[in-house]
């Protein structure tokens, strides 16, 4: 059985798919070089032509990119879950980047705990392109810089306040966990007729309240492009 | 701080807030005090732990794929702000425990409101507030901290909703206000309490003496909460809220404003029902005194004559004018007892207008008036003269347009009808049985 299926979800990222694919390739190659079997997949949910073209031309190393027409973040991930062959699944968003050894260390952490759990990187680095307009003073960032670090907490930490989830999302969507957890707890679709739905936030709530712990992998980082939407980086 | 605070000087190692922003700060780590004539909040900046070199190396490694990673400075990125994801005090000044504990008793109704669609949701929530206040006019549906609790059905009852007591210094209200302000400054962002803050219609400050406790009104919350109210999910303050299942729940659709319905939850766990007011109480409600707001340069070209006529036609209402005077108010007809003239609003986006029932824009000639765009960020109905590019900017179902007619009095009557019509149509949209 494949150790890990890593699935990147694309929508209409356009040129931002280029760094994401390059970073994902680093991630996959590095993990394979350490002896783990990795299936690398892409799900393109109603992509635009540029995104489709970039994935086709720069993603020939991916295993059969799948194009779907859901236009829904949650259902896109569920499609990735169904197609995956790995014991563990990792999801990536098509405009972000990831520390090269994320998969390897997340896998090690998951194996060592030997329990159902959901894994997040310890640090998210939110980088904001508009910070080019706010140059630093020497080694100090401008006080108006929009880039920042967000530190994830494990749900079993003493200081962890579960009630915070009622008011804000506290874990990102790029999780690492078993396929069986994903099959048990599929993502809810974003119900546009009701204008609601933040699929990762809802999923974090659902799984935590079902008793699935959320843990962090120490010293691992994801690099998240800061945008106006998104439930965590606000 | 005596020198430079007002000019925006940065104090190394300190974070500062001033004025209303400071006043609304309640997180434990802020010190709030008076400095001269101003309220100031100060806290020591959190000293972030140094990021492990391993993390920094991973970031550097990825920067070869995307230069934007170092947009903040290649030598500076290690010293960026660090925030704990679950520390909402640090992330957004929100003390979760205090906030949840501040809702001391179950509200009589919970309105589950969709998120997303920035801007519109606030307006939608405000409309809901208006409609529900209208529908809940029936005696027995008001709720207050002093009202008798009817444990039989979990509802609180108050026989005279209009005279509900005020609640001092309510934490949730203050948070709602704070978020309202921060949101209006950050277009594109959409904090999770939009619905409730837009809906709450809460007063600017308790000390203003014009508002009601948020507990006197239905509580609007994000739809995500619905999951948390399902059996099996533990409400964080069960002892405080008691049996949440006896609370009325209404799930509000957001498909189309014209078709918007208050779909009532029908499961046994969430009995929900709203009763329409009878005609007499509906009329009373519509006739009740309202406060309209008008902001512009105070001069005839801005429709001051029209405003004067409107004030004369609606003597039960009050009209608050904000703006620099270009002429003697009396000469412009603005000396009616129900007209109050105030100074210019220095920052429209940061000012609280939730106690006003409508923003009225009467200008005779405009291109694209900034004030209307700014006021659209506030959750109050807008009745606008149909001029310039406004019709291209706002949908008819979001604002009420009034055409200028030949006679000023006719136009004033049209404005007056529009004010009534807006409130009536909003209320009717949520009547049970409507599509």
XYZ file of C-alpha atoms in Angstrom:
669
model
C 0.000 0.000 0.000
C 1.197 3.494 -0.759
C 2.384 5.289 2.362
C 1.145 8.775 1.502
C -1.111 10.332 -1.088
C -0.525 14.034 -1.348
C -3.187 15.937 -3.276
C -2.975 19.530 -4.387
C -6.234 21.305 -5.098
C -6.319 23.846 -7.903
C -9.100 26.183 -8.893
C -8.134 29.324 -10.735
C -4.689 30.013 -9.308
C -3.166 30.881 -12.682
C 0.541 31.724 -12.419
C 0.522 31.088 -8.673
C 0.309 27.402 -9.530
C 3.925 27.528 -10.725
C 5.615 28.027 -7.333
C 3.091 25.686 -5.743
C 3.932 22.884 -8.164
C 7.660 23.488 -7.747
C 7.358 23.381 -3.980
C 5.192 20.278 -4.098
C 7.723 18.555 -6.324
C 10.456 19.291 -3.768
C 8.225 17.841 -1.108
C 7.429 14.663 -2.985
C 10.972 14.018 -4.215
C 12.422 14.574 -0.767
C 9.947 12.221 0.887
C 10.536 9.522 -1.709
C 14.273 9.901 -1.276
C 13.816 8.994 2.382
C 12.161 5.703 1.495
C 8.441 6.428 1.666
C 6.120 5.681 -1.223
C 4.249 8.794 -2.261
C 1.382 9.161 -4.674
C 1.182 12.772 -5.914
C -2.176 13.839 -7.251
C -3.899 17.015 -8.355
C -7.554 17.841 -8.371
C -8.550 20.733 -10.615
C -11.949 22.036 -9.699
C -13.387 24.077 -12.556
C -9.955 25.508 -13.431
C -9.332 28.367 -15.795
C -7.325 27.758 -18.956
C -4.075 29.117 -17.552
C -4.203 26.908 -14.455
C -5.068 23.876 -16.571
C -2.212 24.655 -18.934
C 0.322 25.129 -16.134
C -0.637 21.898 -14.405
C -0.492 20.024 -17.719
C 2.903 21.438 -18.704
C 4.635 21.583 -15.312
C 2.851 18.756 -13.551
C 3.672 15.828 -15.791
C 5.129 14.094 -12.749
C 1.696 14.099 -11.073
C -0.428 10.985 -11.144
C -3.367 11.643 -13.496
C -4.617 15.120 -12.583
C -8.337 14.898 -12.133
C -10.618 17.640 -13.380
C -13.948 18.056 -11.654
C -16.789 20.543 -11.859
C -17.826 21.000 -8.260
C -16.558 24.520 -7.767
C -16.450 23.662 -4.112
C -13.446 23.392 -1.809
C -14.942 20.703 0.394
C -16.180 18.482 -2.421
C -12.838 18.878 -4.232
C -11.043 17.475 -1.222
C -13.578 14.670 -0.917
C -12.878 13.766 -4.556
C -9.187 13.630 -3.657
C -9.943 11.325 -0.748
C -11.902 8.929 -2.947
C -9.178 8.702 -5.565
C -6.281 8.345 -3.132
C -4.486 5.044 -2.595
C -2.305 6.023 0.318
C -2.733 5.061 3.949
C -2.099 8.665 4.903
C -3.427 11.643 3.006
C -2.077 15.159 2.817
C -3.828 18.075 1.175
C -2.238 21.175 -0.276
C -3.776 24.348 -1.638
C -2.661 25.271 -5.153
C -1.248 28.689 -4.320
C 0.812 27.861 -1.228
C 4.255 26.365 -0.577
C 5.455 23.863 1.997
C 8.595 23.011 3.901
C 10.373 20.232 2.037
C 10.312 17.665 4.821
C 6.701 18.222 5.910
C 5.397 14.885 4.637
C 8.242 12.831 6.008
C 8.040 14.253 9.497
C 4.249 14.288 9.576
C 4.311 10.622 8.605
C 6.862 9.848 11.310
C 4.801 11.687 13.910
C 1.629 9.884 12.884
C 3.278 6.479 12.945
C 4.910 7.094 16.317
C 1.643 8.114 18.012
C -0.173 5.102 16.615
C -3.568 6.670 17.201
C -6.107 8.417 15.009
C -5.029 12.035 14.921
C -4.867 14.982 12.579
C -1.516 16.651 12.039
C -0.688 20.257 11.296
C 2.651 22.029 10.857
C 3.736 23.952 13.923
C 4.122 27.209 12.022
C 2.264 28.890 9.210
C 4.171 31.670 7.512
C 1.622 34.041 5.995
C 3.410 36.051 3.352
C 1.861 39.047 1.717
C 3.011 40.321 -1.652
C 1.943 43.863 -0.866
C 4.729 44.010 1.721
C 6.993 44.943 -1.178
C 5.458 48.378 -0.703
C 6.507 48.422 2.950
C 10.282 48.051 2.917
C 12.062 46.993 6.109
C 14.398 49.112 8.179
C 17.525 47.013 8.117
C 16.705 43.722 9.787
C 13.419 44.981 11.209
C 10.249 44.536 9.186
C 8.099 47.590 8.612
C 5.610 47.997 11.446
C 2.805 47.850 8.872
C 4.021 44.572 7.359
C 1.161 42.206 6.672
C 3.255 39.039 6.680
C 3.346 37.179 9.960
C 3.691 33.802 11.633
C 0.814 31.838 13.033
C 1.660 29.139 15.539
C -0.644 26.119 15.639
C -1.443 24.516 18.978
C -2.024 20.854 19.719
C -5.422 20.118 21.151
C -3.848 18.301 24.071
C -1.711 21.230 25.183
C -2.594 22.559 28.605
C -3.121 26.092 27.379
C -5.309 24.987 24.457
C -8.756 26.563 24.536
C -11.191 24.499 22.520
C -13.835 27.212 22.781
C -11.733 29.409 20.519
C -13.062 27.303 17.644
C -16.508 28.717 18.253
C -15.261 32.119 17.252
C -12.402 31.584 14.880
C -10.661 28.882 12.918
C -7.425 27.832 14.536
C -5.982 25.218 12.165
C -5.274 25.412 8.471
C -6.727 23.123 5.812
C -3.448 21.549 4.736
C -3.711 18.615 7.103
C -2.059 15.221 7.289
C -4.064 12.265 8.523
C -5.241 8.803 7.593
C -7.548 8.105 4.705
C -9.892 6.341 7.114
C -10.433 9.571 9.072
C -11.195 11.417 5.860
C -13.647 8.727 4.817
C -15.328 8.883 8.205
C -15.480 12.666 8.233
C -15.885 13.996 4.718
C -15.786 17.746 4.182
C -19.091 19.526 4.011
C -19.793 21.301 0.782
C -19.889 25.042 0.692
C -23.575 25.665 0.327
C -23.689 28.669 -1.947
C -27.443 28.805 -1.878
C -27.113 29.544 1.787
C -23.992 31.566 1.193
C -22.191 29.727 3.907
C -19.453 27.299 4.565
C -15.859 27.287 5.496
C -15.129 23.696 4.917
C -11.853 23.435 6.845
C -13.171 25.260 9.891
C -16.281 23.091 9.998
C -14.153 19.990 9.524
C -11.829 20.996 12.343
C -14.831 21.458 14.615
C -16.453 18.212 13.601
C -13.358 16.089 14.067
C -12.305 17.697 17.340
C -15.748 17.291 18.833
C -15.727 13.670 17.734
C -12.645 13.185 19.869
C -9.990 13.152 17.141
C -6.996 15.047 18.515
C -5.267 17.681 16.402
C -1.498 17.681 16.847
C 1.335 19.765 15.507
C 4.522 18.516 13.911
C 7.295 20.456 15.604
C 9.537 22.709 13.527
C 7.560 22.271 10.333
C 6.225 25.166 8.312
C 3.745 25.854 5.533
C 4.008 29.067 3.574
C 0.569 30.482 2.974
C -0.088 33.225 0.484
C -2.100 35.824 2.338
C -5.354 36.639 0.665
C -8.488 38.425 1.703
C -10.580 35.264 1.894
C -9.728 32.229 3.966
C -10.902 31.543 7.432
C -7.607 31.294 9.246
C -5.475 34.120 8.023
C -7.885 36.926 8.726
C 2.684 59.909 25.644
C 2.114 63.556 26.298
C 4.053 64.240 23.153
C 3.272 62.434 19.957
C 0.494 60.018 20.822
C -2.099 62.052 18.967
C 0.254 62.433 16.033
C 0.528 58.672 15.691
C 3.968 58.246 17.175
C 5.037 54.634 17.654
C 6.228 53.692 21.131
C 8.804 50.920 21.029
C 7.584 47.859 22.861
C 4.077 49.243 23.333
C 0.854 48.943 21.428
C -1.548 51.831 21.801
C -5.162 52.570 20.933
C -7.028 55.817 21.334
C -10.543 57.088 21.616
C -13.454 54.784 20.934
C -11.158 51.991 19.866
C -9.487 52.146 23.265
C -12.783 52.444 25.040
C -13.998 49.211 23.553
C -10.926 47.251 24.501
C -11.651 44.676 27.137
C -8.962 42.048 26.695
C -7.204 41.430 29.956
C -3.739 42.431 28.856
C -4.675 46.006 27.891
C -4.540 48.859 30.366
C -7.235 51.400 29.669
C -6.947 54.867 31.221
C -7.623 58.548 30.648
C -4.839 60.672 29.251
C -5.843 64.306 29.272
C -9.282 64.277 27.652
C -8.872 61.042 25.827
C -9.242 57.365 26.636
C -6.102 55.427 25.814
C -5.395 51.706 25.879
C -1.854 50.461 26.168
C -0.281 47.080 26.360
C 3.209 45.745 26.291
C 3.963 44.092 22.991
C 4.287 40.394 23.271
C 7.906 39.360 22.981
C 7.894 36.608 20.445
C 10.085 33.613 20.933
C 12.839 33.364 18.393
C 11.833 31.153 15.514
C 13.856 27.964 15.291
C 16.551 28.092 12.588
C 14.977 24.988 11.056
C 11.821 26.931 10.275
C 13.740 29.846 8.831
C 15.806 27.523 6.665
C 12.677 25.942 5.224
C 11.312 29.355 4.353
C 14.570 30.440 2.747
C 14.589 27.241 0.742
C 11.142 27.914 -0.664
C 11.951 31.507 -1.542
C 13.684 30.307 -4.679
C 10.238 29.374 -6.014
C 8.528 32.648 -5.181
C 10.156 35.991 -4.440
C 7.019 37.229 -2.687
C 8.011 35.100 0.280
C 10.569 37.785 1.092
C 8.302 40.728 0.305
C 8.708 41.929 3.885
C 12.513 41.881 3.537
C 14.991 39.077 3.145
C 16.808 40.055 6.320
C 13.688 40.995 8.203
C 11.370 38.023 7.793
C 12.697 36.297 10.895
C 11.435 39.143 13.064
C 7.866 39.306 11.880
C 4.985 39.245 14.304
C 4.140 35.849 15.761
C 0.654 34.908 16.815
C -0.746 31.818 18.502
C -3.673 30.563 16.431
C -5.808 29.729 19.454
C -4.975 32.933 21.309
C -7.828 35.068 20.090
C -6.903 37.866 22.461
C -3.688 38.236 20.567
C -5.183 37.602 17.128
C -8.171 39.868 17.348
C -8.519 41.151 20.892
C -11.253 38.667 21.650
C -11.385 37.083 25.084
C -13.317 33.895 24.340
C -14.117 32.993 27.914
C -15.325 36.457 28.788
C -17.310 36.698 25.624
C -19.113 33.401 26.045
C -19.677 33.996 29.726
C -21.103 37.411 28.974
C -24.131 35.788 27.366
C -25.579 35.001 30.721
C -28.944 33.637 29.766
C -30.372 31.937 26.710
C -31.666 34.397 24.167
C -35.281 33.813 23.209
C -34.328 33.323 19.614
C -31.208 32.469 17.752
C -30.983 33.460 14.156
C -28.506 31.455 12.197
C -27.178 33.700 9.505
C -25.015 32.781 6.595
C -21.546 34.058 6.265
C -19.755 35.253 3.157
C -20.760 37.778 0.563
C -19.003 40.609 2.274
C -20.934 43.758 2.808
C -24.293 42.364 1.838
C -24.501 40.047 4.822
C -24.284 42.967 7.184
C -27.070 44.726 5.406
C -29.042 41.521 5.327
C -28.507 41.013 9.021
C -29.611 44.532 9.726
C -32.747 43.943 7.680
C -33.400 40.795 9.659
C -33.080 42.750 12.840
C -35.576 45.220 11.589
C -37.975 42.511 10.470
C -37.719 40.514 13.635
C -38.149 43.512 15.822
C -41.251 44.154 13.768
C -42.501 40.583 14.026
C -41.670 40.251 17.677
C -43.708 43.283 18.589
C -46.290 40.966 20.048
C -46.381 41.307 23.807
C -44.647 38.389 25.334
C -41.771 38.142 22.938
C -39.588 40.815 24.285
C -36.806 39.627 26.446
C -34.817 41.363 29.065
C -32.623 40.669 31.997
C -35.342 41.853 34.311
C -38.167 40.033 32.616
C -39.868 37.086 34.193
C -38.566 33.793 32.910
C -41.116 31.361 31.697
C -39.321 28.108 32.264
C -42.190 26.169 30.734
C -41.113 26.968 27.232
C -37.733 28.416 27.889
C -38.722 31.869 26.774
C -38.487 35.016 28.709
C -41.432 37.325 28.707
C -41.762 41.035 29.004
C -45.079 42.718 28.772
C -43.704 46.038 27.650
C -40.924 45.474 25.196
C -40.572 49.191 24.520
C -39.498 49.809 28.063
C -36.881 47.130 28.328
C -34.162 48.154 30.709
C -30.707 48.810 29.488
C -27.940 46.509 30.359
C -24.767 48.084 31.585
C -21.548 47.624 29.840
C -22.276 44.483 27.933
C -19.161 42.711 26.787
C -20.580 41.153 23.687
C -21.982 44.425 22.520
C -18.667 46.082 22.968
C -16.947 43.353 21.016
C -19.500 43.609 18.331
C -18.833 47.298 18.120
C -15.130 46.829 18.076
C -15.303 44.311 15.271
C -17.680 46.514 13.360
C -15.145 49.252 13.372
C -12.155 47.156 12.542
C -14.085 45.540 9.735
C -15.060 48.774 8.139
C -11.446 49.726 8.000
C -10.376 46.505 6.336
C -12.391 46.001 3.238
C -12.289 42.425 2.115
C -11.973 40.991 5.569
C -14.990 39.554 7.195
C -14.803 38.655 10.830
C -17.075 35.915 11.955
C -19.316 38.060 13.989
C -20.471 40.128 11.065
C -23.904 38.696 11.191
C -24.366 39.307 14.838
C -22.775 42.681 14.807
C -24.784 43.764 11.824
C -27.869 42.314 13.258
C -27.450 43.430 16.784
C -28.083 46.994 15.838
C -26.716 47.704 19.221
C -26.156 51.151 20.500
C -22.887 52.935 20.348
C -22.267 52.850 24.046
C -24.410 52.020 26.977
C -23.737 55.402 28.400
C -25.519 56.911 25.422
C -28.705 55.818 27.076
C -30.505 55.011 23.879
C -30.067 51.310 23.390
C -31.160 48.014 24.708
C -29.226 45.072 25.859
C -28.388 42.593 23.154
C -30.225 40.125 25.327
C -33.357 42.084 24.760
C -33.203 41.028 21.154
C -32.778 37.801 19.265
C -29.174 36.756 18.931
C -27.834 36.299 15.456
C -24.922 33.978 15.079
C -22.935 32.360 12.345
C -24.256 29.287 10.686
C -21.254 27.308 11.844
C -22.747 27.466 15.288
C -25.636 25.357 14.132
C -23.444 22.311 14.244
C -22.496 23.128 17.769
C -26.088 23.243 18.833
C -26.716 19.718 17.609
C -26.991 16.924 20.162
C -23.602 15.543 21.013
C -21.823 18.879 20.814
C -21.238 20.456 24.166
C -22.061 24.097 24.313
C -19.131 25.787 26.013
C -21.172 27.331 28.748
C -24.006 24.853 29.290
C -24.571 25.931 32.848
C -24.943 29.478 31.763
C -27.168 28.980 28.771
C -29.105 26.041 30.118
C -31.090 23.980 27.708
C -30.298 25.487 24.377
C -32.877 23.284 22.699
C -35.700 25.332 24.100
C -34.393 28.353 22.272
C -36.075 29.265 19.039
C -33.893 28.777 16.045
C -34.370 30.280 12.667
C -32.091 29.454 9.792
C -31.970 32.290 7.384
C -31.413 31.767 3.729
C -29.334 34.104 1.699
C -30.167 33.108 -1.834
C -31.878 36.199 -3.001
C -32.837 39.195 -1.003
C -36.235 39.348 -2.634
C -36.828 35.708 -1.907
C -35.180 35.693 1.449
C -37.129 33.693 3.904
C -36.766 32.946 7.510
C -36.887 29.184 7.153
C -37.927 27.935 10.517
C -36.275 24.883 11.913
C -38.847 22.175 12.355
C -37.017 19.374 14.083
C -37.981 18.487 17.607
C -34.712 19.731 18.887
C -35.180 23.165 17.491
C -38.767 24.241 17.741
C -38.925 27.583 16.081
C -41.729 29.847 15.262
C -42.251 33.528 14.701
C -45.610 35.179 14.971
C -46.473 38.128 12.829
C -47.632 41.228 14.564
C -51.245 42.204 14.167
C -51.999 45.190 11.983
C -52.435 47.601 14.838
C -49.113 46.829 16.447
C -47.458 46.794 13.034
C -48.728 50.287 12.387
C -47.608 51.403 15.800
C -44.199 50.017 15.091
C -43.947 51.767 11.768
C -45.058 55.015 13.302
C -42.562 54.839 16.088
C -39.971 57.512 16.272
C -36.901 56.906 14.200
C -33.656 58.725 13.759
C -32.442 59.411 10.275
C -28.940 60.495 9.448
C -27.856 62.894 6.715
C -24.189 63.581 6.050
C -22.851 66.084 3.569
C -21.828 69.681 3.139
C -24.843 71.558 4.448
C -25.804 73.605 1.409
C -28.837 73.841 -0.886
C -27.254 71.787 -3.687
C -27.114 68.866 -1.299
C -30.882 68.913 -0.969
C -31.216 70.734 2.312
C -34.582 72.101 1.203
C -35.772 68.588 0.578
C -34.519 67.478 3.958
C -36.333 70.355 5.615
C -39.558 69.342 3.860
C -39.066 65.724 4.878
C -38.498 66.713 8.497
C -41.618 68.793 8.376
C -43.615 65.885 6.963
C -42.296 63.413 9.553
C -42.384 65.345 12.748
C -42.265 62.229 14.892
C -38.869 61.383 13.467
C -35.603 63.084 14.194
C -33.010 63.959 11.616
C -29.367 64.313 12.500
C -27.242 66.299 10.100
C -23.478 65.942 10.061
C -21.399 68.245 7.944
C -19.848 71.690 7.586
C -22.385 74.487 7.420
C -22.165 76.631 4.290
C -24.952 78.988 5.293
C -27.196 79.943 8.163
C -29.315 76.848 9.031
C -32.382 78.963 9.446
C -32.013 80.401 5.953
C -31.812 76.830 4.647
C -34.961 75.865 6.526
C -33.101 73.560 8.866
C -34.441 75.041 12.078
C -37.217 72.514 12.698
C -37.209 71.099 16.231
C -36.687 67.564 14.928
C -33.495 68.535 13.092
C -30.188 68.484 14.927
C -27.058 69.782 13.301
C -23.732 68.297 14.317
C -20.142 68.836 13.324
C -18.457 67.081 10.470
C -17.834 63.366 11.066
C -14.074 62.985 10.998
C -14.059 59.296 10.133
C -17.273 57.912 8.694
C -16.036 54.335 8.609
C -15.128 54.344 12.290
C -18.246 56.092 13.529
C -21.134 54.104 14.852
C -24.455 54.762 13.150
C -26.339 51.679 14.264
C -28.824 53.665 16.308
C -30.118 55.324 13.116
C -32.954 53.751 11.203
C -31.875 55.132 7.843
C -29.252 57.064 5.970
C -30.924 59.680 3.809
C -29.161 61.142 0.798
C -30.992 64.005 -0.827
C -28.355 65.635 -3.014
C -29.550 67.223 -6.253
C -26.468 66.638 -8.409
C -23.623 64.150 -7.937
C -21.227 61.939 -9.815
C -20.330 59.173 -7.433
C -20.720 60.516 -3.893
C -18.119 59.050 -1.559
C -20.327 59.450 1.459
C -22.836 56.949 0.074
C -20.090 54.429 -0.569
C -18.779 54.928 2.942
C -22.199 54.698 4.526
C -22.927 51.486 2.630
C -20.442 49.825 4.946
C -22.767 50.446 7.841
C -25.659 48.163 8.499
C -28.468 50.671 8.178
C -31.043 51.094 5.404
C -30.239 53.699 2.796
C -32.761 55.895 1.028
C -30.972 57.627 -1.811
C -31.775 60.260 -4.374
C -31.616 58.566 -7.760
C -28.757 60.587 -9.182
C -25.285 60.180 -10.660
C -23.799 56.731 -10.746
C -25.577 55.419 -7.685
C -27.948 53.188 -9.606
C -24.992 51.553 -11.334
C -23.399 50.889 -7.992
C -26.246 49.658 -5.815
C -28.940 47.125 -6.566
C -32.494 48.193 -6.062
C -32.963 45.437 -3.545
C -30.140 46.795 -1.429
C -31.175 50.424 -1.201
C -34.262 52.482 -1.937
C -33.957 55.008 -4.756
C -36.122 58.086 -4.929
C -36.335 60.209 -8.066
C -36.286 63.972 -7.765
C -39.649 65.341 -8.843
C -40.497 68.805 -10.062
C -41.778 69.970 -6.707
C -39.662 69.676 -3.621
C -42.626 68.727 -1.442
C -43.532 65.898 -3.825
C -40.011 64.574 -3.619
C -40.100 64.852 0.171
C -43.312 62.821 0.210
C -41.644 60.240 -2.025
C -38.739 60.044 0.413
C -41.167 59.658 3.283
C -43.030 56.854 1.507
C -39.713 55.190 0.731
C -38.763 55.209 4.393
C -42.037 53.506 5.318
C -42.008 51.156 2.394
C -38.524 49.927 3.108
C -39.325 48.947 6.658
C -42.592 47.317 5.659
C -41.135 45.286 2.810
C -38.275 44.094 4.911
C -40.623 42.914 7.611
C -42.972 41.275 5.127
C -40.129 39.308 3.603
C -39.810 37.330 6.782
C -43.445 36.667 7.524
C -44.181 32.953 7.928
C -45.735 31.531 4.815
C -43.899 33.802 2.449
C -41.928 32.054 -0.282
